[in-house]
Amino acid sequence: DIQMTQSPSSLSASVGDRLTITCRASQSISNFVNWYQQKPGKPPKLLIYAASSLQSGVPSRFSGSGSGTDFTLTISSLQPEDFATYYCQQSYGTSTLTFGGGTKVEIK
Amino acid sequence: QITLKESGPTLVKPTQTLTLSCTFSGFSLSTAGVGVGWIRQPPGKALEWLAHIYWGDDKRYSSSLKSRLTITKDTSKNEVVLTMTNMDPVDTATYYCAHVRYGSGCFDSWGQGTLVSVSS
């Protein structure tokens, strides 16, 4: 199975900061990576699909990049509502799917 | 507008079989390109994909749980059912169903989730 290693597992940041979260796949997966945001007590929300495509309705401060094994989610200017946990997910071949371990973004 | 809702028992005993239902609206599982998946999340832990099923009855399962899982669909009822056998306390989690976008394999709409506890 393809493993997704997400880093860091947690971070503290301030409103207005530029933030980057990384996911590394255990093998090349082209651009089959999706990113989600989850707030406490809520289901995850899709932010980015196919590595860099912004889901409809998601603010443009969110962006994704990468291909092969290394992927990043960037928040250009952190807003108060962005404090949450973020997950990557690989969907290579749509056979078996895997989520990363999550990154918790907290207020500094 | 796509909506999904999970239902099932909130408490099961060890060794019992869990049966969860996902009822949905806003799409049909008889339409090409449509799928429904199940994902769980133990309290305070990460998401774990369990299984998904596509419109043509193509089914995929987590390798680590494959022997315990069965996913089925009832297109006429707009329902997907997940069964998990031999439940254990470590299976205590919130179980989500979600709409799968074929091609990208992303989950673009989610139910609110249902918390299932496993305890004697």
PDB file of N, CA and C in Angstrom, chain A residues 1 32-34 36 38 41-46 48-50 55 87 89-91 93-102, chain B residues 39 41 45-49 52 54 58 60-64 96 100-113:
ATOM      1  N   ASP A   1       0.832  -1.201   0.000  1.00  0.00           N
ATOM      2  CA  ASP A   1       0.000   0.000   0.000  1.00  0.00           C
ATOM      3  C   ASP A   1       0.868   1.253   0.000  1.00  0.00           C
ATOM      4  N   PHE A  32      -2.135  12.461  -8.028  1.00  0.00           N
ATOM      5  CA  PHE A  32      -3.316  11.946  -7.356  1.00  0.00           C
ATOM      6  C   PHE A  32      -3.270  12.222  -5.848  1.00  0.00           C
ATOM      7  N   VAL A  33      -3.308  13.497  -5.527  1.00  0.00           N
ATOM      8  CA  VAL A  33      -3.336  13.913  -4.120  1.00  0.00           C
ATOM      9  C   VAL A  33      -4.436  14.940  -3.908  1.00  0.00           C
ATOM     10  N   ASN A  34      -5.134  14.774  -2.803  1.00  0.00           N
ATOM     11  CA  ASN A  34      -6.213  15.679  -2.424  1.00  0.00           C
ATOM     12  C   ASN A  34      -5.944  16.180  -1.005  1.00  0.00           C
ATOM     13  N   TYR A  36      -7.618  18.158   2.541  1.00  0.00           N
ATOM     14  CA  TYR A  36      -8.839  18.426   3.302  1.00  0.00           C
ATOM     15  C   TYR A  36      -8.526  19.268   4.533  1.00  0.00           C
ATOM     16  N   GLN A  38     -10.216  19.975   8.387  1.00  0.00           N
ATOM     17  CA  GLN A  38     -11.205  19.482   9.346  1.00  0.00           C
ATOM     18  C   GLN A  38     -11.160  20.326  10.614  1.00  0.00           C
ATOM     19  N   GLY A  41     -15.193  18.365  15.608  1.00  0.00           N
ATOM     20  CA  GLY A  41     -16.583  17.961  15.594  1.00  0.00           C
ATOM     21  C   GLY A  41     -17.258  18.036  14.245  1.00  0.00           C
ATOM     22  N   LYS A  42     -16.485  18.332  13.205  1.00  0.00           N
ATOM     23  CA  LYS A  42     -17.040  18.459  11.864  1.00  0.00           C
ATOM     24  C   LYS A  42     -16.395  17.457  10.916  1.00  0.00           C
ATOM     25  N   PRO A  43     -17.102  17.116   9.812  1.00  0.00           N
ATOM     26  CA  PRO A  43     -16.452  16.264   8.811  1.00  0.00           C
ATOM     27  C   PRO A  43     -15.397  17.055   8.049  1.00  0.00           C
ATOM     28  N   PRO A  44     -14.479  16.359   7.415  1.00  0.00           N
ATOM     29  CA  PRO A  44     -13.483  17.051   6.577  1.00  0.00           C
ATOM     30  C   PRO A  44     -14.155  17.773   5.417  1.00  0.00           C
ATOM     31  N   LYS A  45     -13.448  18.782   4.939  1.00  0.00           N
ATOM     32  CA  LYS A  45     -13.903  19.574   3.796  1.00  0.00           C
ATOM     33  C   LYS A  45     -12.815  19.529   2.733  1.00  0.00           C
ATOM     34  N   LEU A  46     -13.209  19.198   1.508  1.00  0.00           N
ATOM     35  CA  LEU A  46     -12.252  19.142   0.408  1.00  0.00           C
ATOM     36  C   LEU A  46     -11.785  20.541   0.044  1.00  0.00           C
ATOM     37  N   ILE A  48      -8.448  20.949  -2.026  1.00  0.00           N
ATOM     38  CA  ILE A  48      -7.677  20.826  -3.259  1.00  0.00           C
ATOM     39  C   ILE A  48      -7.810  19.395  -3.755  1.00  0.00           C
ATOM     40  N   TYR A  49      -8.021  19.216  -5.047  1.00  0.00           N
ATOM     41  CA  TYR A  49      -8.019  17.886  -5.631  1.00  0.00           C
ATOM     42  C   TYR A  49      -7.033  17.851  -6.801  1.00  0.00           C
ATOM     43  N   ALA A  50      -6.600  16.646  -7.144  1.00  0.00           N
ATOM     44  CA  ALA A  50      -5.623  16.469  -8.225  1.00  0.00           C
ATOM     45  C   ALA A  50      -4.415  17.387  -8.025  1.00  0.00           C
ATOM     46  N   GLN A  55     -11.012  23.357  -5.111  1.00  0.00           N
ATOM     47  CA  GLN A  55     -12.414  22.963  -5.058  1.00  0.00           C
ATOM     48  C   GLN A  55     -13.293  24.217  -5.094  1.00  0.00           C
ATOM     49  N   TYR A  87      -5.415  17.365   6.192  1.00  0.00           N
ATOM     50  CA  TYR A  87      -5.030  16.011   5.790  1.00  0.00           C
ATOM     51  C   TYR A  87      -4.784  15.966   4.292  1.00  0.00           C
ATOM     52  N   GLN A  89      -4.455  13.133   1.061  1.00  0.00           N
ATOM     53  CA  GLN A  89      -5.002  11.814   0.730  1.00  0.00           C
ATOM     54  C   GLN A  89      -4.527  11.446  -0.665  1.00  0.00           C
ATOM     55  N   GLN A  90      -4.030  10.243  -0.830  1.00  0.00           N
ATOM     56  CA  GLN A  90      -3.636   9.806  -2.162  1.00  0.00           C
ATOM     57  C   GLN A  90      -4.745   8.935  -2.748  1.00  0.00           C
ATOM     58  N   SER A  91      -4.899   9.054  -4.071  1.00  0.00           N
ATOM     59  CA  SER A  91      -5.938   8.287  -4.763  1.00  0.00           C
ATOM     60  C   SER A  91      -5.374   7.712  -6.056  1.00  0.00           C
ATOM     61  N   GLY A  93      -4.551   5.453  -8.882  1.00  0.00           N
ATOM     62  CA  GLY A  93      -5.171   4.259  -9.415  1.00  0.00           C
ATOM     63  C   GLY A  93      -6.555   3.994  -8.866  1.00  0.00           C
ATOM     64  N   THR A  94      -7.010   4.783  -7.935  1.00  0.00           N
ATOM     65  CA  THR A  94      -8.312   4.631  -7.261  1.00  0.00           C
ATOM     66  C   THR A  94      -8.553   3.203  -6.803  1.00  0.00           C
ATOM     67  N   SER A  95      -7.502   2.519  -6.437  1.00  0.00           N
ATOM     68  CA  SER A  95      -7.693   1.156  -5.926  1.00  0.00           C
ATOM     69  C   SER A  95      -7.811   1.190  -4.409  1.00  0.00           C
ATOM     70  N   THR A  96      -6.744   1.465  -3.729  1.00  0.00           N
ATOM     71  CA  THR A  96      -6.783   1.681  -2.289  1.00  0.00           C
ATOM     72  C   THR A  96      -6.357   3.112  -2.014  1.00  0.00           C
ATOM     73  N   LEU A  97      -7.003   3.721  -1.063  1.00  0.00           N
ATOM     74  CA  LEU A  97      -6.781   5.119  -0.759  1.00  0.00           C
ATOM     75  C   LEU A  97      -6.110   5.248   0.600  1.00  0.00           C
ATOM     76  N   THR A  98      -5.354   6.314   0.799  1.00  0.00           N
ATOM     77  CA  THR A  98      -4.639   6.510   2.055  1.00  0.00           C
ATOM     78  C   THR A  98      -4.646   7.969   2.432  1.00  0.00           C
ATOM     79  N   PHE A  99      -4.857   8.236   3.710  1.00  0.00           N
ATOM     80  CA  PHE A  99      -4.740   9.585   4.236  1.00  0.00           C
ATOM     81  C   PHE A  99      -3.393   9.752   4.942  1.00  0.00           C
ATOM     82  N   GLY A 100      -2.912  10.979   4.966  1.00  0.00           N
ATOM     83  CA  GLY A 100      -1.758  11.310   5.783  1.00  0.00           C
ATOM     84  C   GLY A 100      -2.166  11.392   7.249  1.00  0.00           C
ATOM     85  N   GLY A 101      -1.192  11.575   8.115  1.00  0.00           N
ATOM     86  CA  GLY A 101      -1.444  11.587   9.542  1.00  0.00           C
ATOM     87  C   GLY A 101      -2.038  12.876  10.087  1.00  0.00           C
ATOM     88  N   GLY A 102      -2.105  13.908   9.256  1.00  0.00           N
ATOM     89  CA  GLY A 102      -2.714  15.162   9.667  1.00  0.00           C
ATOM     90  C   GLY A 102      -1.713  16.180  10.175  1.00  0.00           C
TER      91      GLY A 102
ATOM     92  N   ILE B  39     -15.159   6.238   5.542  1.00  0.00           N
ATOM     93  CA  ILE B  39     -13.922   6.661   6.194  1.00  0.00           C
ATOM     94  C   ILE B  39     -14.214   6.704   7.699  1.00  0.00           C
ATOM     95  N   GLN B  41     -12.670   7.659  11.854  1.00  0.00           N
ATOM     96  CA  GLN B  41     -11.719   8.480  12.596  1.00  0.00           C
ATOM     97  C   GLN B  41     -11.851   8.176  14.087  1.00  0.00           C
ATOM     98  N   LYS B  45      -7.714  10.987  16.563  1.00  0.00           N
ATOM     99  CA  LYS B  45      -6.731  10.413  15.630  1.00  0.00           C
ATOM    100  C   LYS B  45      -7.042  10.786  14.184  1.00  0.00           C
ATOM    101  N   ALA B  46      -6.237  10.243  13.271  1.00  0.00           N
ATOM    102  CA  ALA B  46      -6.344  10.616  11.865  1.00  0.00           C
ATOM    103  C   ALA B  46      -7.463   9.862  11.156  1.00  0.00           C
ATOM    104  N   LEU B  47      -7.753  10.323   9.953  1.00  0.00           N
ATOM    105  CA  LEU B  47      -8.738   9.680   9.106  1.00  0.00           C
ATOM    106  C   LEU B  47      -8.183   8.371   8.558  1.00  0.00           C
ATOM    107  N   GLU B  48      -9.071   7.403   8.381  1.00  0.00           N
ATOM    108  CA  GLU B  48      -8.698   6.113   7.807  1.00  0.00           C
ATOM    109  C   GLU B  48      -9.755   5.709   6.790  1.00  0.00           C
ATOM    110  N   TRP B  49      -9.353   5.560   5.533  1.00  0.00           N
ATOM    111  CA  TRP B  49     -10.267   5.084   4.499  1.00  0.00           C
ATOM    112  C   TRP B  49     -10.565   3.615   4.708  1.00  0.00           C
ATOM    113  N   HIS B  52     -14.850   1.780  -0.718  1.00  0.00           N
ATOM    114  CA  HIS B  52     -15.753   2.557  -1.549  1.00  0.00           C
ATOM    115  C   HIS B  52     -16.333   1.689  -2.647  1.00  0.00           C
ATOM    116  N   TYR B  54     -18.415   1.956  -6.582  1.00  0.00           N
ATOM    117  CA  TYR B  54     -18.748   2.812  -7.703  1.00  0.00           C
ATOM    118  C   TYR B  54     -20.045   2.367  -8.370  1.00  0.00           C
ATOM    119  N   ASP B  58     -18.198  -1.755  -8.803  1.00  0.00           N
ATOM    120  CA  ASP B  58     -16.783  -1.932  -8.507  1.00  0.00           C
ATOM    121  C   ASP B  58     -16.552  -1.563  -7.041  1.00  0.00           C
ATOM    122  N   ARG B  60     -13.809  -1.454  -3.595  1.00  0.00           N
ATOM    123  CA  ARG B  60     -12.437  -1.458  -3.122  1.00  0.00           C
ATOM    124  C   ARG B  60     -12.435  -1.418  -1.603  1.00  0.00           C
ATOM    125  N   TYR B  61     -11.450  -2.128  -1.017  1.00  0.00           N
ATOM    126  CA  TYR B  61     -11.371  -2.226   0.432  1.00  0.00           C
ATOM    127  C   TYR B  61      -9.967  -1.914   0.940  1.00  0.00           C
ATOM    128  N   SER B  62      -9.911  -1.398   2.150  1.00  0.00           N
ATOM    129  CA  SER B  62      -8.637  -1.232   2.828  1.00  0.00           C
ATOM    130  C   SER B  62      -7.958  -2.593   2.976  1.00  0.00           C
ATOM    131  N   SER B  63      -6.683  -2.640   2.656  1.00  0.00           N
ATOM    132  CA  SER B  63      -5.961  -3.917   2.722  1.00  0.00           C
ATOM    133  C   SER B  63      -5.976  -4.499   4.129  1.00  0.00           C
ATOM    134  N   SER B  64      -5.826  -3.636   5.116  1.00  0.00           N
ATOM    135  CA  SER B  64      -5.714  -4.119   6.497  1.00  0.00           C
ATOM    136  C   SER B  64      -7.041  -4.588   7.070  1.00  0.00           C
ATOM    137  N   TYR B  96     -17.716   7.989   8.767  1.00  0.00           N
ATOM    138  CA  TYR B  96     -18.263   8.909   7.778  1.00  0.00           C
ATOM    139  C   TYR B  96     -18.511   8.185   6.459  1.00  0.00           C
ATOM    140  N   VAL B 100     -17.683  10.075  -3.664  1.00  0.00           N
ATOM    141  CA  VAL B 100     -16.373   9.959  -4.301  1.00  0.00           C
ATOM    142  C   VAL B 100     -16.460  10.472  -5.728  1.00  0.00           C
ATOM    143  N   ARG B 101     -15.548  11.347  -6.068  1.00  0.00           N
ATOM    144  CA  ARG B 101     -15.473  11.844  -7.427  1.00  0.00           C
ATOM    145  C   ARG B 101     -14.558  10.925  -8.221  1.00  0.00           C
ATOM    146  N   TYR B 102     -15.165  10.195  -9.147  1.00  0.00           N
ATOM    147  CA  TYR B 102     -14.400   9.242  -9.946  1.00  0.00           C
ATOM    148  C   TYR B 102     -13.362   9.986 -10.780  1.00  0.00           C
ATOM    149  N   GLY B 103     -12.203   9.359 -10.888  1.00  0.00           N
ATOM    150  CA  GLY B 103     -11.133   9.994 -11.648  1.00  0.00           C
ATOM    151  C   GLY B 103     -10.093  10.582 -10.712  1.00  0.00           C
ATOM    152  N   SER B 104     -10.516  11.537  -9.902  1.00  0.00           N
ATOM    153  CA  SER B 104      -9.592  12.121  -8.931  1.00  0.00           C
ATOM    154  C   SER B 104      -9.580  11.350  -7.620  1.00  0.00           C
ATOM    155  N   GLY B 105     -10.635  10.557  -7.383  1.00  0.00           N
ATOM    156  CA  GLY B 105     -10.688   9.772  -6.154  1.00  0.00           C
ATOM    157  C   GLY B 105     -10.780  10.618  -4.902  1.00  0.00           C
ATOM    158  N   CYS B 106     -11.307  11.826  -5.041  1.00  0.00           N
ATOM    159  CA  CYS B 106     -11.446  12.683  -3.862  1.00  0.00           C
ATOM    160  C   CYS B 106     -12.863  12.572  -3.289  1.00  0.00           C
ATOM    161  N   PHE B 107     -12.972  12.886  -2.019  1.00  0.00           N
ATOM    162  CA  PHE B 107     -14.256  12.872  -1.328  1.00  0.00           C
ATOM    163  C   PHE B 107     -14.766  14.313  -1.257  1.00  0.00           C
ATOM    164  N   ASP B 108     -15.719  14.656  -2.102  1.00  0.00           N
ATOM    165  CA  ASP B 108     -16.095  16.059  -2.225  1.00  0.00           C
ATOM    166  C   ASP B 108     -17.341  16.451  -1.437  1.00  0.00           C
ATOM    167  N   SER B 109     -18.057  15.491  -0.897  1.00  0.00           N
ATOM    168  CA  SER B 109     -19.173  15.778   0.006  1.00  0.00           C
ATOM    169  C   SER B 109     -19.189  14.704   1.072  1.00  0.00           C
ATOM    170  N   TRP B 110     -19.415  15.109   2.316  1.00  0.00           N
ATOM    171  CA  TRP B 110     -19.346  14.194   3.447  1.00  0.00           C
ATOM    172  C   TRP B 110     -20.636  14.243   4.259  1.00  0.00           C
ATOM    173  N   GLY B 111     -20.954  13.108   4.884  1.00  0.00           N
ATOM    174  CA  GLY B 111     -21.984  13.118   5.901  1.00  0.00           C
ATOM    175  C   GLY B 111     -21.414  13.694   7.188  1.00  0.00           C
ATOM    176  N   GLN B 112     -22.267  13.885   8.177  1.00  0.00           N
ATOM    177  CA  GLN B 112     -21.840  14.446   9.454  1.00  0.00           C
ATOM    178  C   GLN B 112     -21.113  13.436  10.334  1.00  0.00           C
ATOM    179  N   GLY B 113     -21.244  12.157  10.004  1.00  0.00           N
ATOM    180  CA  GLY B 113     -20.561  11.119  10.767  1.00  0.00           C
ATOM    181  C   GLY B 113     -21.418  10.564  11.891  1.00  0.00           C
TER     182      GLY B 113
END
